[in-house]
Short mmCIF file of C-alpha atoms in Angstrom, two decimals:
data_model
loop_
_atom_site.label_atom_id
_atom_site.label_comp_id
_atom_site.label_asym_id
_atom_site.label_seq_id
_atom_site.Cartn_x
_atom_site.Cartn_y
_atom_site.Cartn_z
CA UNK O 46 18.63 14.35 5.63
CA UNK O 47 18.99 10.74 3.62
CA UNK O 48 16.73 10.03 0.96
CA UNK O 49 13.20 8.77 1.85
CA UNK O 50 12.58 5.19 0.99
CA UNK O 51 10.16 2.28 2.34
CA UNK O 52 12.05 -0.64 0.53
CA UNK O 53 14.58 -2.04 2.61
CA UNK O 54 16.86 -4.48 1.42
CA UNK O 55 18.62 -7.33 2.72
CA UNK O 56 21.64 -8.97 2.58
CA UNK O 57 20.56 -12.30 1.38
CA UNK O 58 20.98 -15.04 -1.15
CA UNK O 59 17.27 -14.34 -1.72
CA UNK O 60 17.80 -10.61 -2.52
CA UNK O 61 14.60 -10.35 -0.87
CA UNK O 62 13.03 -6.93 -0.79
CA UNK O 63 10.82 -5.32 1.63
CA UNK O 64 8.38 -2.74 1.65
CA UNK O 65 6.44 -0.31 3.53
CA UNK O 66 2.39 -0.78 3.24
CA UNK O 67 -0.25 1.83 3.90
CA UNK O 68 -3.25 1.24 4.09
CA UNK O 69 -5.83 4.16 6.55
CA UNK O 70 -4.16 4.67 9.23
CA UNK O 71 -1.57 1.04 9.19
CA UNK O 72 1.74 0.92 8.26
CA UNK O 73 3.26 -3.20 7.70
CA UNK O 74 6.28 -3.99 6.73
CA UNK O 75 6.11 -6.78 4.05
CA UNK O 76 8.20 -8.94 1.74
CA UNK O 77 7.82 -7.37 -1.94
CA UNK O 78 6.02 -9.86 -4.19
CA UNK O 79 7.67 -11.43 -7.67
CA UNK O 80 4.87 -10.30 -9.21
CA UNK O 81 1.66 -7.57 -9.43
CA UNK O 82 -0.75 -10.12 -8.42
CA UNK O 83 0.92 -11.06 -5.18
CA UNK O 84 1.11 -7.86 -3.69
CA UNK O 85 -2.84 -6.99 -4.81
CA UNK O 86 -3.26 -10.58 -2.46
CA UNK O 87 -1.25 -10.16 0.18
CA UNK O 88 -2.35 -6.53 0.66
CA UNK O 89 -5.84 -8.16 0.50
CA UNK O 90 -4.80 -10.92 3.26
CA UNK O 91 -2.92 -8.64 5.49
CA UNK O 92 -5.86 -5.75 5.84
CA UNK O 93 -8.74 -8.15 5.57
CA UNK O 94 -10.31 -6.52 2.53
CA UNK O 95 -12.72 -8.86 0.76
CA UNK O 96 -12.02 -10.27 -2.48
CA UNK O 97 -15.23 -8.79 -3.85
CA UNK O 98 -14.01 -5.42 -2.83
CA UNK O 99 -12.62 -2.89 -5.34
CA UNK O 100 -9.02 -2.48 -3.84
CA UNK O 101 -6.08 -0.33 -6.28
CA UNK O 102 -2.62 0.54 -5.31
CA UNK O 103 -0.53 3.79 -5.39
CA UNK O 104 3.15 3.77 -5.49
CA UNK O 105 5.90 6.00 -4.34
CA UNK O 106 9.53 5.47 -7.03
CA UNK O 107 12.77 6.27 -5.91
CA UNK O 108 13.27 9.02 -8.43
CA UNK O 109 9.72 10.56 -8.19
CA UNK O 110 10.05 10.61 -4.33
CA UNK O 111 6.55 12.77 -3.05
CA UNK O 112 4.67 11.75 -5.74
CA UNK O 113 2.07 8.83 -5.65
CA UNK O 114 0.27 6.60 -9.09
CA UNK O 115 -0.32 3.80 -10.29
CA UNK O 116 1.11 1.28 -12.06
CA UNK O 117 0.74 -0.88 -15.04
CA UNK O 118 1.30 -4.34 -13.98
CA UNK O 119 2.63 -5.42 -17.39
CA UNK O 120 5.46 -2.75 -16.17
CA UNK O 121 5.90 -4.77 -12.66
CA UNK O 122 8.93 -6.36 -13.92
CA UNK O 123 10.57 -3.10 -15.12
CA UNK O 124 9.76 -0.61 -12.06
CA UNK O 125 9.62 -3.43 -9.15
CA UNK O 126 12.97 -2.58 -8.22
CA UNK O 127 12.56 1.20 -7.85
CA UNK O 128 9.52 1.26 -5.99
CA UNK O 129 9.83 2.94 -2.47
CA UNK O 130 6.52 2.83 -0.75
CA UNK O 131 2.84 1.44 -2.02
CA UNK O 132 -0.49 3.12 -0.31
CA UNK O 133 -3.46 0.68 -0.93
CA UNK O 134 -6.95 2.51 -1.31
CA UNK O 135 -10.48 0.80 -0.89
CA UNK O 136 -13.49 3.02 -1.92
CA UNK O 137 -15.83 2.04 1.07
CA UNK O 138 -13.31 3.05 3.80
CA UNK O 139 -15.12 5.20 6.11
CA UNK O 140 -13.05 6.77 9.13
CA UNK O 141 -14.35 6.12 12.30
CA UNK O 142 -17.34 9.19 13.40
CA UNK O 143 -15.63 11.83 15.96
CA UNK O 144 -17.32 11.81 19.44
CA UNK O 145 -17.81 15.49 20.83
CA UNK O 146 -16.44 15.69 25.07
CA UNK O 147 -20.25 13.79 25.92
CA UNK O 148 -19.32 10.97 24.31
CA UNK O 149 -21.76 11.39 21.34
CA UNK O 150 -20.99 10.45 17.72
CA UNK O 151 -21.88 13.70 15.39
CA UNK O 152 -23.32 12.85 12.24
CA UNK O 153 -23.53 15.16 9.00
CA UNK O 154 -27.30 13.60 7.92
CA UNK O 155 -28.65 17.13 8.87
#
């Protein structure tokens, strides 16, 4: 098996660089911002998450494949490049209630 990576790259006189975005259960493929900032926003545009919404980011490098943190993003510059996935984590996420076979939603309230 090849190495696991979400970046791909392509052949342009751009160099731009892509990346592979989770966030719950969605996976998008975007362009990899310049900077920290850009990525917090378009992660914010592309999932619909509020601005007002407490929103961080977890990041996969190429040479600490399986492992997931954060970032500093006065380090963007200097890790940008080796970054190989980014999982983006909301605290109010709530998955959707299971239904039992009658079509009811359970609920843990006791």
């Amino acid at each position: 098996m090849g190495n696991h990576s979400s970046v791909l790259d392509v052949n342009t006189s751009d160099d731009i660089q892509f990346i592979l975005i989770y966030y719950n259960s969605r996976r998008t493929l975007m362009r990899l911002p310049e900077d920290y900032e850009g990525l917090v926003d378009a992660c914010r545009r592309l999932f619909l998450i509020p601005p007002e919404e407490e929103l961080w980011l977890n990041f996969e490098l190429d040479r600490i494949v399986g492992e997931h943190m954060e970032i500093d993003p006065q380090i963007w510059s200097n890790v940008r490049s080796t970054i190989t996935g980014a999982w983006v984590h909301t605290p109010y996420y709530q998955p959707r209630p299971s239904r039992d076979d009658s079509g009811a939603t359970s609920s843990n309230n006791g």
